[in-house]
Coordinates of C-alpha atoms in Angstrom, one line a residue:
Chain A
X1 CA -37.0 -50.7 34.2
X2 CA -33.5 -52.2 34.4
X3 CA -30.9 -50.4 32.2
X4 CA -27.4 -51.8 31.5
X5 CA -24.9 -49.1 30.6
X6 CA -21.8 -50.3 28.9
X7 CA -18.8 -47.9 28.6
X8 CA -15.1 -48.3 29.2
X9 CA -15.1 -44.9 31.1
X10 CA -15.8 -45.6 34.7
X11 CA -16.9 -42.1 35.4
X12 CA -20.0 -42.8 33.4
X13 CA -21.4 -44.6 36.4
X14 CA -21.4 -41.6 38.7
X15 CA -22.5 -39.4 35.9
X16 CA -25.6 -41.5 35.2
X17 CA -26.3 -42.0 38.9
X18 CA -26.3 -38.2 39.4
X19 CA -28.1 -37.4 36.2
X20 CA -30.9 -39.8 36.9
X21 CA -30.8 -39.4 40.7
X22 CA -34.6 -38.7 40.9
X23 CA -35.6 -41.5 38.7
X24 CA -33.4 -44.0 40.5
X25 CA -34.7 -42.7 43.9
X26 CA -38.3 -43.2 42.8
X27 CA -37.4 -46.6 41.5
X28 CA -38.4 -45.7 37.9
X29 CA -35.0 -46.7 36.5
X30 CA -32.5 -49.2 37.8
X31 CA -29.0 -48.8 36.4
X32 CA -26.3 -51.5 36.2
X33 CA -22.9 -50.8 34.7
X34 CA -20.4 -52.8 32.7
X35 CA -17.0 -51.4 31.8
X36 CA -16.4 -53.7 28.8
X37 CA -18.3 -55.7 26.2
X38 CA -17.2 -58.9 27.9
X39 CA -18.4 -57.8 31.3
X40 CA -21.7 -56.8 29.7
X41 CA -22.1 -60.3 28.2
X42 CA -21.4 -62.1 31.5
X43 CA -23.8 -59.7 33.3
X44 CA -26.5 -60.6 30.7
X45 CA -25.8 -64.3 31.2
X46 CA -26.8 -64.0 34.8
X47 CA -29.5 -61.3 34.5
X48 CA -30.9 -62.0 31.1
X49 CA -34.5 -61.6 31.8
X50 CA -34.1 -58.5 33.9
X51 CA -32.4 -56.2 31.5
X52 CA -34.8 -54.2 29.4
X53 CA -32.5 -51.7 27.9
X54 CA -28.8 -51.6 27.0
X55 CA -27.0 -48.4 26.4
X56 CA -23.6 -49.2 24.9
X57 CA -20.6 -47.2 23.7
X58 CA -19.2 -48.4 20.4
X59 CA -15.5 -47.5 20.7
X60 CA -14.2 -49.7 23.6
X61 CA -11.0 -51.6 23.9
X62 CA -11.5 -55.3 23.5
X63 CA -15.0 -56.2 22.5
X64 CA -16.5 -53.2 20.7
X65 CA -20.1 -52.1 21.0
X66 CA -20.9 -53.5 17.5
X67 CA -19.6 -56.9 18.5
X68 CA -21.5 -56.8 21.7
X69 CA -24.7 -55.9 19.8
X70 CA -24.1 -58.9 17.5
X71 CA -23.6 -61.3 20.4
X72 CA -26.7 -60.0 22.2
X73 CA -28.9 -60.4 19.1
X74 CA -27.5 -63.9 18.6
X75 CA -27.5 -65.1 22.3
X76 CA -30.7 -63.6 23.5
X77 CA -33.2 -63.9 20.7
X78 CA -36.0 -64.9 23.1
X79 CA -36.1 -61.8 25.3
X80 CA -34.4 -59.2 23.2
X81 CA -33.6 -56.1 25.1
X82 CA -33.7 -52.7 23.5
X83 CA -30.2 -51.7 22.5
X84 CA -29.2 -48.1 22.1
X85 CA -25.8 -47.4 20.7
X86 CA -23.6 -44.4 21.6
X87 CA -20.8 -43.2 19.6
X88 CA -18.5 -40.3 19.0
X89 CA -19.5 -37.3 16.9
X90 CA -20.1 -37.8 13.2
X91 CA -19.4 -41.4 12.7
X92 CA -21.9 -42.4 10.0
X93 CA -20.2 -45.7 9.3
X94 CA -20.8 -47.0 12.8
X95 CA -24.4 -45.6 12.7
X96 CA -25.3 -47.6 9.6
X97 CA -23.6 -50.7 10.8
X98 CA -25.4 -50.6 14.2
X99 CA -28.7 -50.0 12.6
X100 CA -28.2 -52.9 10.2
X101 CA -27.3 -55.2 13.1
X102 CA -30.5 -54.4 14.9
X103 CA -29.8 -51.5 17.2
X104 CA -33.0 -49.8 18.3
X105 CA -31.6 -46.3 18.5
X106 CA -28.5 -44.3 18.2
X107 CA -27.0 -41.5 20.2
X108 CA -24.0 -39.3 19.5
X109 CA -21.6 -38.0 22.1
X110 CA -21.8 -35.7 23.9
X111 CA -25.0 -37.4 25.1
X112 CA -27.9 -35.1 25.4
X113 CA -29.4 -36.3 28.7
X114 CA -32.7 -34.5 28.3
X115 CA -33.2 -36.3 25.0
X116 CA -32.0 -39.6 26.5
X117 CA -34.4 -39.2 29.5
X118 CA -37.3 -38.7 27.1
X119 CA -36.4 -41.7 25.1
X120 CA -36.1 -43.9 28.1
X121 CA -39.4 -42.7 29.4
X122 CA -41.0 -43.6 26.1
X123 CA -39.6 -47.1 26.3
X124 CA -40.9 -47.3 29.9
X125 CA -44.4 -46.7 28.7
Chain B
X1 CA 62.6 -4.2 -87.7
X2 CA 62.5 -7.6 -86.0
X3 CA 64.1 -6.1 -82.9
X4 CA 61.3 -3.6 -82.6
X5 CA 58.7 -6.3 -82.9
X6 CA 60.3 -8.4 -80.2
X7 CA 60.8 -5.5 -77.9
X8 CA 57.3 -4.2 -78.4
X9 CA 55.6 -7.6 -78.0
X10 CA 57.8 -8.3 -75.0
X11 CA 56.7 -5.0 -73.4
X12 CA 53.1 -5.5 -74.5
X13 CA 52.9 -9.1 -72.9
X14 CA 54.8 -8.1 -69.8
X15 CA 52.3 -5.3 -69.3
X16 CA 49.3 -7.4 -70.0
X17 CA 50.3 -10.4 -67.9
X18 CA 51.5 -8.5 -64.9
X19 CA 48.6 -6.0 -65.3
X20 CA 51.1 -3.3 -64.5
X21 CA 48.6 -0.6 -65.1
X22 CA 46.7 -1.5 -61.9
X23 CA 49.2 -3.7 -60.0
X24 CA 52.5 -1.9 -60.6
X25 CA 51.8 1.7 -61.8
X26 CA 55.4 2.7 -61.3
X27 CA 56.8 0.0 -63.6
X28 CA 54.0 0.7 -66.0
X29 CA 55.3 4.2 -66.5
X30 CA 58.8 2.9 -67.1
X31 CA 57.6 0.3 -69.5
X32 CA 55.7 3.0 -71.4
X33 CA 58.9 5.0 -71.6
X34 CA 60.7 1.9 -72.9
X35 CA 58.0 1.5 -75.5
X36 CA 58.5 5.0 -76.8
X37 CA 62.2 4.5 -76.7
X38 CA 61.9 1.4 -78.9
X39 CA 59.6 3.4 -81.3
X40 CA 62.2 6.2 -81.3
X41 CA 64.9 3.7 -82.0
X42 CA 63.0 2.3 -84.9
X43 CA 62.3 5.8 -86.3
X44 CA 66.0 6.8 -85.9
X45 CA 67.0 3.6 -87.7
X46 CA 65.1 4.6 -90.8
X47 CA 65.9 8.2 -90.6
X48 CA 69.6 7.4 -90.3
X49 CA 69.3 5.3 -93.4
X50 CA 69.8 2.0 -91.6
X51 CA 73.4 2.0 -90.7
X52 CA 75.0 -1.4 -89.8
X53 CA 76.3 -0.3 -86.4
X54 CA 72.8 0.6 -85.4
X55 CA 72.1 -3.1 -84.7
X56 CA 74.4 -2.8 -81.6
X57 CA 72.2 -0.2 -80.1
X58 CA 69.3 -2.6 -80.4
X59 CA 71.4 -5.4 -78.8
X60 CA 72.4 -3.1 -75.9
X61 CA 68.8 -2.0 -75.5
X62 CA 67.3 -5.5 -75.4
X63 CA 70.1 -6.9 -73.2
X64 CA 69.5 -4.0 -70.8
X65 CA 65.8 -4.8 -70.8
X66 CA 66.4 -8.5 -70.2
X67 CA 68.9 -7.8 -67.4
X68 CA 66.5 -5.4 -65.7
X69 CA 63.8 -8.0 -66.1
X70 CA 66.0 -10.7 -64.5
X71 CA 67.3 -8.5 -61.7
X72 CA 63.8 -7.5 -60.5
X73 CA 61.7 -9.8 -58.4
X74 CA 58.4 -8.3 -59.7
X75 CA 59.1 -9.8 -63.2
X76 CA 59.5 -13.4 -61.9
X77 CA 56.1 -14.4 -63.3
X78 CA 57.2 -13.4 -66.8
X79 CA 60.7 -14.9 -66.6
X80 CA 59.7 -17.5 -69.2
X81 CA 58.8 -14.8 -71.6
X82 CA 62.1 -13.0 -71.0
X83 CA 63.9 -16.3 -71.5
X84 CA 62.3 -16.8 -74.9
X85 CA 63.9 -13.6 -76.1
X86 CA 67.4 -14.8 -75.1
X87 CA 68.0 -17.1 -78.1
X88 CA 66.9 -14.4 -80.4
X89 CA 69.2 -11.8 -78.8
X90 CA 72.1 -14.3 -78.6
X91 CA 71.8 -15.3 -82.3
X92 CA 71.5 -11.7 -83.4
X93 CA 74.6 -10.7 -81.4
X94 CA 76.5 -13.7 -82.8
X95 CA 75.4 -12.9 -86.3
X96 CA 76.5 -9.3 -86.0
X97 CA 79.8 -10.3 -84.2
X98 CA 80.7 -12.8 -86.9
X99 CA 79.8 -10.2 -89.6
X100 CA 82.1 -7.7 -88.0
X101 CA 85.0 -10.0 -87.2
X102 CA 84.9 -12.3 -90.2
X103 CA 83.0 -10.7 -93.0
X104 CA 84.1 -13.2 -95.5
X105 CA 83.0 -16.1 -93.5
X106 CA 79.8 -14.4 -92.9
X107 CA 79.2 -13.6 -96.6
X108 CA 80.0 -17.3 -97.4
X109 CA 77.5 -18.6 -94.9
X110 CA 75.0 -15.7 -94.7
X111 CA 72.1 -18.1 -95.6
X112 CA 72.7 -20.1 -92.5
X113 CA 73.0 -17.0 -90.3
X114 CA 69.9 -15.5 -91.7
X115 CA 68.0 -18.8 -91.3
X116 CA 69.2 -19.0 -87.7
X117 CA 68.1 -15.4 -87.0
X118 CA 64.7 -16.0 -88.6
X119 CA 64.4 -19.3 -86.7
X120 CA 65.2 -17.6 -83.4
X121 CA 62.8 -14.8 -84.2
X122 CA 60.0 -17.3 -84.9
X123 CA 60.9 -19.4 -81.9
X124 CA 60.6 -16.2 -79.8
X125 CA 56.9 -15.8 -80.9
X126 CA 56.1 -19.5 -80.7
X127 CA 57.3 -19.5 -77.1
X128 CA 55.3 -16.4 -76.4
X129 CA 52.3 -18.0 -77.9
X130 CA 52.7 -21.0 -75.6
X131 CA 53.4 -18.8 -72.6
X132 CA 50.3 -16.8 -73.4
X133 CA 48.3 -20.0 -73.7
X134 CA 49.7 -21.3 -70.4
X135 CA 49.0 -18.0 -68.9
X136 CA 45.4 -18.1 -70.0
X137 CA 45.1 -21.6 -68.5
X138 CA 46.7 -20.4 -65.3
X139 CA 44.3 -17.4 -65.2
X140 CA 41.4 -19.8 -65.7
X141 CA 42.6 -22.1 -63.0
X142 CA 43.1 -19.1 -60.7
X143 CA 39.6 -17.9 -61.4
X144 CA 38.2 -21.3 -60.7
X145 CA 40.2 -21.5 -57.5
X146 CA 38.8 -18.1 -56.5
X147 CA 35.3 -19.3 -57.3
X148 CA 35.9 -22.4 -55.2
X149 CA 37.3 -20.4 -52.4
X150 CA 34.3 -18.1 -52.6
X151 CA 32.0 -21.2 -52.6
X152 CA 33.8 -22.7 -49.6
X153 CA 33.8 -19.4 -47.8
X154 CA 30.0 -19.2 -48.3
X155 CA 29.6 -22.8 -47.2
X156 CA 31.7 -22.1 -44.1
X157 CA 29.7 -19.0 -43.4
X158 CA 26.4 -20.9 -43.7
X159 CA 27.8 -23.6 -41.5
X160 CA 28.9 -21.1 -38.9
X161 CA 25.4 -19.6 -39.0
X162 CA 23.9 -23.0 -38.6
X163 CA 26.2 -23.7 -35.6
X164 CA 25.3 -20.4 -34.1
X165 CA 21.6 -21.1 -34.6
X166 CA 21.9 -24.6 -33.0
X167 CA 23.9 -23.1 -30.1
X168 CA 21.2 -20.6 -29.5
X169 CA 18.5 -23.3 -29.7
X170 CA 20.4 -25.5 -27.3
X171 CA 21.0 -22.6 -24.9
X172 CA 17.2 -21.9 -25.0
X173 CA 16.5 -25.6 -24.3
X174 CA 18.9 -25.7 -21.5
X175 CA 17.4 -22.6 -19.9
X176 CA 13.9 -24.1 -20.3
X177 CA 15.1 -27.3 -18.7
X178 CA 16.7 -25.4 -15.9
X179 CA 13.4 -23.6 -15.4
X180 CA 11.5 -26.8 -15.4
X181 CA 13.9 -28.3 -12.9
X182 CA 13.4 -25.3 -10.6
X183 CA 9.7 -25.6 -11.0
X184 CA 9.8 -29.3 -10.2
X185 CA 11.9 -28.6 -7.1
X186 CA 9.5 -26.0 -5.8
X187 CA 6.6 -28.2 -6.6
X188 CA 8.3 -31.0 -4.7
X189 CA 8.8 -28.7 -1.7
X190 CA 5.1 -27.8 -1.9
X191 CA 4.1 -31.4 -2.1
X192 CA 6.1 -32.2 1.0
X193 CA 4.5 -29.2 2.7
X194 CA 1.0 -30.3 1.7
X195 CA 1.8 -33.8 2.8
X196 CA 2.8 -32.4 6.2
X197 CA -0.4 -30.4 6.3
X198 CA -2.4 -33.5 5.4
X199 CA -0.8 -35.5 8.2
X200 CA -1.3 -32.6 10.5
X201 CA -5.0 -32.6 9.6
X202 CA -5.2 -36.3 10.5
X203 CA -3.4 -35.6 13.7
X204 CA -5.7 -32.8 14.5
X205 CA -8.7 -35.0 14.0
X206 CA -7.3 -37.6 16.3
X207 CA -6.4 -35.1 19.0
X208 CA -9.8 -33.5 18.7
X209 CA -11.5 -36.9 19.2
X210 CA -9.4 -37.6 22.2
X211 CA -10.1 -34.2 23.7
X212 CA -13.8 -34.6 23.2
X213 CA -14.3 -37.5 25.6
X214 CA -12.8 -35.8 28.7
X215 CA -14.5 -32.6 27.7
X216 CA -17.8 -34.3 27.6
X217 CA -17.3 -35.4 31.2
X218 CA -16.3 -31.9 32.2
X219 CA -19.5 -30.5 30.7
X220 CA -21.8 -33.3 32.0
X221 CA -20.5 -33.2 35.5
X222 CA -20.6 -29.5 35.7
X223 CA -24.2 -29.5 34.4
X224 CA -25.3 -32.2 36.9
X225 CA -23.5 -30.3 39.7
X226 CA -25.7 -27.3 38.9
X227 CA -28.8 -29.5 39.3
X228 CA -27.3 -30.9 42.5
X229 CA -26.9 -27.4 43.8
X230 CA -30.6 -26.7 43.1
X231 CA -31.6 -29.9 45.0
X232 CA -29.3 -29.0 47.8
X233 CA -31.0 -25.6 48.1
X234 CA -34.4 -27.3 48.3
X235 CA -33.1 -29.7 50.9
X236 CA -31.8 -27.0 53.1
X237 CA -35.2 -25.4 53.2
X238 CA -36.5 -28.6 54.8
X239 CA -34.1 -28.4 57.7
X240 CA -34.5 -26.6 60.9
X241 CA -31.3 -24.6 60.8
X242 CA -31.5 -20.9 61.8
X243 CA -32.4 -18.6 58.9
X244 CA -29.0 -16.8 59.0
X245 CA -27.2 -20.1 58.6
X246 CA -29.5 -21.1 55.8
X247 CA -28.8 -17.8 54.1
X248 CA -25.1 -18.2 54.4
X249 CA -25.2 -21.8 53.1
X250 CA -27.4 -20.7 50.2
X251 CA -24.9 -18.0 49.4
X252 CA -22.1 -20.6 49.2
X253 CA -24.3 -22.9 47.1
X254 CA -25.2 -20.1 44.7
X255 CA -21.4 -19.3 44.2
X256 CA -20.8 -23.0 43.6
X257 CA -23.6 -23.2 41.2
X258 CA -22.3 -20.1 39.3
X259 CA -18.9 -21.6 39.2
X260 CA -20.3 -24.8 37.7
X261 CA -22.2 -22.8 35.2
X262 CA -19.0 -21.0 34.2
X263 CA -17.3 -24.4 33.8
X264 CA -20.1 -25.5 31.6
X265 CA -20.0 -22.3 29.6
X266 CA -16.2 -22.5 28.9
X267 CA -16.4 -26.3 28.4
X268 CA -19.0 -25.7 25.7
X269 CA -16.7 -23.1 24.1
X270 CA -13.9 -25.6 24.0
X271 CA -16.3 -28.2 22.7
X272 CA -17.4 -25.9 19.8
X273 CA -13.7 -25.4 18.9
X274 CA -13.1 -29.1 18.9
X275 CA -16.1 -29.6 16.8
X276 CA -14.9 -27.0 14.3
X277 CA -11.6 -28.8 14.1
X278 CA -13.3 -32.1 13.6
X279 CA -15.6 -30.7 11.0
X280 CA -12.7 -29.1 9.1
X281 CA -10.6 -32.1 9.1
X282 CA -13.4 -34.5 8.3
X283 CA -13.7 -35.8 4.8
X284 CA -16.6 -33.9 3.3
X285 CA -19.8 -35.8 3.3
X286 CA -20.5 -34.3 -0.2
X287 CA -24.0 -33.6 1.0
X288 CA -25.6 -30.3 1.2
X289 CA -27.0 -29.2 4.6
X290 CA -29.0 -26.3 5.7
X291 CA -26.5 -23.8 7.1
X292 CA -26.5 -20.3 8.4
X293 CA -24.0 -18.8 6.0
X294 CA -23.4 -15.7 8.1
X295 CA -22.6 -17.7 11.1
X296 CA -20.3 -20.0 9.1
X297 CA -18.5 -17.0 7.6
X298 CA -18.1 -15.3 10.9
X299 CA -16.8 -18.5 12.6
X300 CA -14.1 -19.1 10.0
X301 CA -13.2 -15.4 9.9
X302 CA -12.4 -15.6 13.6
X303 CA -10.7 -19.0 13.2
X304 CA -8.4 -17.6 10.5
X305 CA -7.8 -14.4 12.5
X306 CA -6.9 -16.3 15.7
X307 CA -4.8 -18.7 13.7
X308 CA -2.7 -15.9 12.4
X309 CA -2.6 -14.2 15.8
X310 CA -1.3 -17.4 17.3
X311 CA 1.7 -17.3 15.0
X312 CA 2.2 -13.5 15.0
X313 CA 1.4 -11.8 18.2
X314 CA 1.8 -8.3 16.8
X315 CA -0.7 -8.9 14.0
X316 CA -3.8 -7.0 14.2
X317 CA -6.6 -6.2 11.7
X318 CA -10.1 -4.8 11.9
X319 CA -12.7 -7.4 11.1
X320 CA -15.7 -5.8 9.4
X321 CA -18.8 -7.8 8.8
X322 CA -21.7 -6.7 6.6
X323 CA -24.2 -9.6 6.8
X324 CA -27.6 -9.7 5.1
X325 CA -29.9 -10.9 7.8
X326 CA -32.6 -12.1 5.3
X327 CA -30.4 -14.9 4.0
X328 CA -31.4 -17.4 6.7
X329 CA -30.5 -21.0 6.1
X330 CA -29.0 -22.0 2.8
X331 CA -28.3 -25.5 1.4
X332 CA -24.5 -25.8 1.0
X333 CA -21.7 -28.3 1.9
X334 CA -20.6 -26.7 5.2
X335 CA -17.2 -28.4 5.5
X336 CA -16.2 -27.5 2.0
X337 CA -17.6 -23.9 2.1
X338 CA -15.8 -23.6 5.5
X339 CA -12.5 -24.5 3.8
X340 CA -13.2 -21.8 1.2
X341 CA -13.8 -19.2 3.9
X342 CA -10.8 -20.3 5.8
X343 CA -8.6 -19.9 2.7
X344 CA -10.0 -16.6 1.6
X345 CA -9.7 -15.1 5.1
X346 CA -6.2 -16.6 5.7
X347 CA -5.1 -15.0 2.4
X348 CA -6.7 -11.7 3.2
X349 CA -5.1 -11.6 6.6
X350 CA -1.7 -12.6 5.1
X351 CA -2.1 -9.8 2.5
X352 CA -2.7 -7.1 5.1
X353 CA 0.0 -8.4 7.4
X354 CA 2.5 -8.4 4.4
X355 CA 1.5 -4.8 3.6
X356 CA 2.1 -3.7 7.1
X357 CA 5.4 -5.5 7.2
X358 CA 6.5 -4.0 3.9
X359 CA 5.6 -0.5 5.0
X360 CA 7.5 -1.0 8.3
X361 CA 10.5 -2.2 6.3
X362 CA 10.4 0.9 4.0
X363 CA 10.3 2.9 7.2
X364 CA 7.5 5.0 6.0
X365 CA 5.2 6.2 8.7
X366 CA 1.6 5.8 7.6
X367 CA -1.7 5.6 9.2
X368 CA -2.3 2.2 7.5
X369 CA -5.1 0.3 9.2
X370 CA -5.4 -3.3 8.1
X371 CA -8.9 -4.3 7.4
X372 CA -10.6 -7.5 6.3
X373 CA -14.3 -7.3 5.3
X374 CA -16.9 -9.9 4.7
X375 CA -20.1 -9.0 2.9
X376 CA -23.1 -11.2 2.2
X377 CA -26.1 -10.4 0.1
X378 CA -29.0 -12.4 -1.1
X379 CA -30.6 -11.2 -4.3
X380 CA -32.9 -13.0 -6.7
X381 CA -32.2 -16.5 -5.5
X382 CA -28.4 -15.8 -5.7
X383 CA -26.1 -15.4 -2.8
X384 CA -23.2 -12.9 -3.2
X385 CA -20.3 -13.2 -0.8
X386 CA -17.4 -10.8 -0.9
X387 CA -14.1 -11.0 1.1
X388 CA -12.2 -7.8 0.8
X389 CA -8.9 -6.8 2.2
X390 CA -6.8 -3.6 1.9
X391 CA -3.5 -5.4 1.7
X392 CA -0.8 -5.8 -0.9
X393 CA -3.0 -6.6 -3.9
X394 CA -1.6 -8.6 -6.8
X395 CA 0.1 -7.7 -10.1
X396 CA -1.7 -9.0 -13.2
X397 CA 0.8 -11.9 -13.7
X398 CA 0.1 -13.3 -10.2
X399 CA -3.7 -12.7 -10.6
X400 CA -3.6 -14.9 -13.7
X401 CA -2.2 -17.9 -11.9
X402 CA -3.8 -17.8 -8.4
X403 CA -6.3 -20.6 -9.1
X404 CA -3.6 -22.9 -10.5
X405 CA -2.7 -25.8 -8.2
X406 CA 0.6 -25.4 -6.4
X407 CA 0.9 -21.7 -7.3
X408 CA 1.9 -19.7 -4.3
X409 CA 3.5 -16.3 -3.6
X410 CA 4.2 -17.2 0.0
X411 CA 7.8 -18.3 1.0
X412 CA 8.4 -22.0 0.6
X413 CA 7.0 -23.8 3.6
X414 CA 4.3 -21.3 4.3
X415 CA 1.8 -22.1 1.6
X416 CA 0.8 -25.2 -0.2
X417 CA -0.4 -23.4 -3.3
X418 CA -3.6 -25.6 -3.0
X419 CA -5.9 -23.3 -1.1
X420 CA -7.3 -21.2 -3.9
X421 CA -7.4 -24.0 -6.5
X422 CA -9.3 -26.1 -4.0
X423 CA -11.6 -23.2 -3.2
X424 CA -12.2 -22.7 -6.9
X425 CA -13.1 -26.3 -7.3
X426 CA -15.5 -26.3 -4.4
X427 CA -17.3 -23.2 -5.5
X428 CA -17.6 -24.0 -9.3
X429 CA -17.8 -27.7 -9.3
X430 CA -19.4 -28.7 -6.0
X431 CA -21.8 -25.7 -5.7
X432 CA -22.2 -24.6 -9.3
X433 CA -21.2 -21.0 -8.5
X434 CA -18.4 -18.8 -9.5
X435 CA -15.3 -17.4 -7.8
X436 CA -13.7 -14.2 -9.2
X437 CA -11.1 -11.9 -8.0
X438 CA -10.5 -8.2 -8.5
X439 CA -7.3 -6.5 -7.3
X440 CA -5.5 -3.3 -7.3
X441 CA -1.8 -3.8 -6.7
X442 CA -0.7 -2.2 -3.5
X443 CA -4.2 -1.3 -2.6
X444 CA -6.7 -4.1 -2.2
X445 CA -8.0 -7.5 -3.2
X446 CA -11.6 -8.6 -3.4
X447 CA -12.8 -12.2 -3.8
X448 CA -16.3 -12.6 -5.1
X449 CA -18.3 -15.8 -4.6
X450 CA -21.6 -16.2 -6.4
X451 CA -23.8 -19.1 -5.3
X452 CA -27.0 -20.0 -7.0
X453 CA -29.6 -20.9 -4.4
X454 CA -32.0 -23.8 -4.9
X455 CA -35.4 -23.0 -3.6
X456 CA -36.0 -24.9 -0.4

C-alpha cells in the first residue's frame, strides 16, 4: 500500500521510516513524502493511481492541508485515495471542516503511532 | 400754681421719655428730689401766704432746671420739651420784672400781661402734647425698626444656615466624586492589568503550540530509538561475535535504551505541562466532560504552588490533600473548573505567604507553618470540595466584597480582581453549584464548593 505523507517538517520522513521500519522492510507499506501541499499535488499528478492513502498535516505554510484536501477531492474523483488529516491538539474547527470536505479520518498531534498503525492495517485489509 | 404744674409736668415727661428709672437711675434720683423740691416750694408758697417776691424763687428754680437740662448731653432727646418751657419762663420773668419796675404801667396793662402769661402757659402744654405725640410716633417707628431688624436678623440666620447646609452637601458630593474618581482610577489600573493578563494568556497559548511540535519530535524519536535498540539487540544475537563482546555491546545498548526512555519520560512531562497551559488558555468548550476531580485539583494545586515558587523562591507551604477515592469520574467543564482551582489555590498560597511576611515584619518568632489543604468528598450525589488555608483570613468588610468583579486586596498590578468573581460565575452559573467562604481574620480561610452531580 502506497502512503503519501504531507508535512512541512522534514524530520517526519525519518520518523515514519523508523517507526514503520518493519512494515516497509516487509513491503507492507510504501511511504512517499511531500513537504508542502503543492509538492503533494504534483506528486499525485504523476502517481495518481498508486497512492492509496494520504496522511496530511493541516497547518502548513503555503497550501494548507484543508486546501490540499479540497484539490484532491476535486482533481481525483475517479480514484479517490483515503485521506487522513493530522492537526495540532484541540482544534475542533479544523476537524469539522476536514470532515465536511470529505476527510476519511482525523488524528491529533502528538500522533499515536500504535493507533495509526492499526488504522493503516485496517485500510490495508 | 402754674409754675408748679409746668415744673411737675416737665419732670414727669422727662422721666417718662428718657425712662430714667431704668436708663439713668442717677438722674432719676435727682429728678425725684427736684419733684419734692417743687412740691415743697408750692407748699411754702401757700404757707407763706403767697408773697409777691416768691415768684422769683420759682423763676430761679425753673431757669436752673432748664440750664441744667441744656448743659447735660443726656437730656438732648428732651430738648424740645425744655424749649417749650422757655417762652413761659421768659414771659413770667418779663411780667414780674415789669410789675416790679413799672407797677403803674403794669396795672394799666395787666390784662395783656395776664393773657400773655396764660397763652405761654397753654403753649407750653400744647407743645408738650405735640412732643408727646411725636415721641409716641418715634417709639412706634423704633419698635417697628426693631421688629424689622429682628426679622432681617432671623432671615440672615436662616440664610446662613442654608448656606452652611449647602456647603456641607457640596463637600459631601465632592468627597463622593473624589472617591469615585479614585475607584475609577484603580479600576482602570486593574483593567490594564487584566488586559495584560489576557494578552499574556494568548501569548502562552501561542508559545505552547510552538513548543509542542518540536516536543513531539523529541518524544517520537526517543520512543523509536528505544525500539531500535531492541532490534539492535536482536540483531547482535545473530552475529558470530564473541560472547564477551556481545555482552559489552548489549550493556551499551541497554544504557542507550535507558537514556532514550528517560528522554521520553521527561519529554512527556514537558508535554503535559504544555497541554495544561493550552487547556488553561483555551476558550472553554462549554461542554462537560468526564473528569477525575481529584487529579484535576491536585494538578492545579501544584501548578499554583510552583507558579508562586517561581516568583518567590523563599515561599514554602505544606500541601495537604484529603481526597475521597470513591468520587471517580465526574461530569464537569474541566478548563473552567481548573480556573476555579487555580484561583482558589493562588489566593490560598498568597494568604499564607502574606501571613508569613507580616509575622516576619513584626519580628515575632513563631512556629507558623503555612498550610494549604484540599478536601474532596462525595455524598448523596453531591460533591463537596474545600480549599482551606491557615493564612491571613479576611475581615467582614473584605469578605462581603470578594466575589465582586475588580475587587482585590492585592497591591495594584498583582491581582486583577476578577479571579473570584469568575470562579463564582463558573460554579454557580455554569455548574449549578455554590461557592461559599468562611474566614477567621488572622487565622484561616475556607472556600467551599458544592457541586450537584448528575447521575451518569
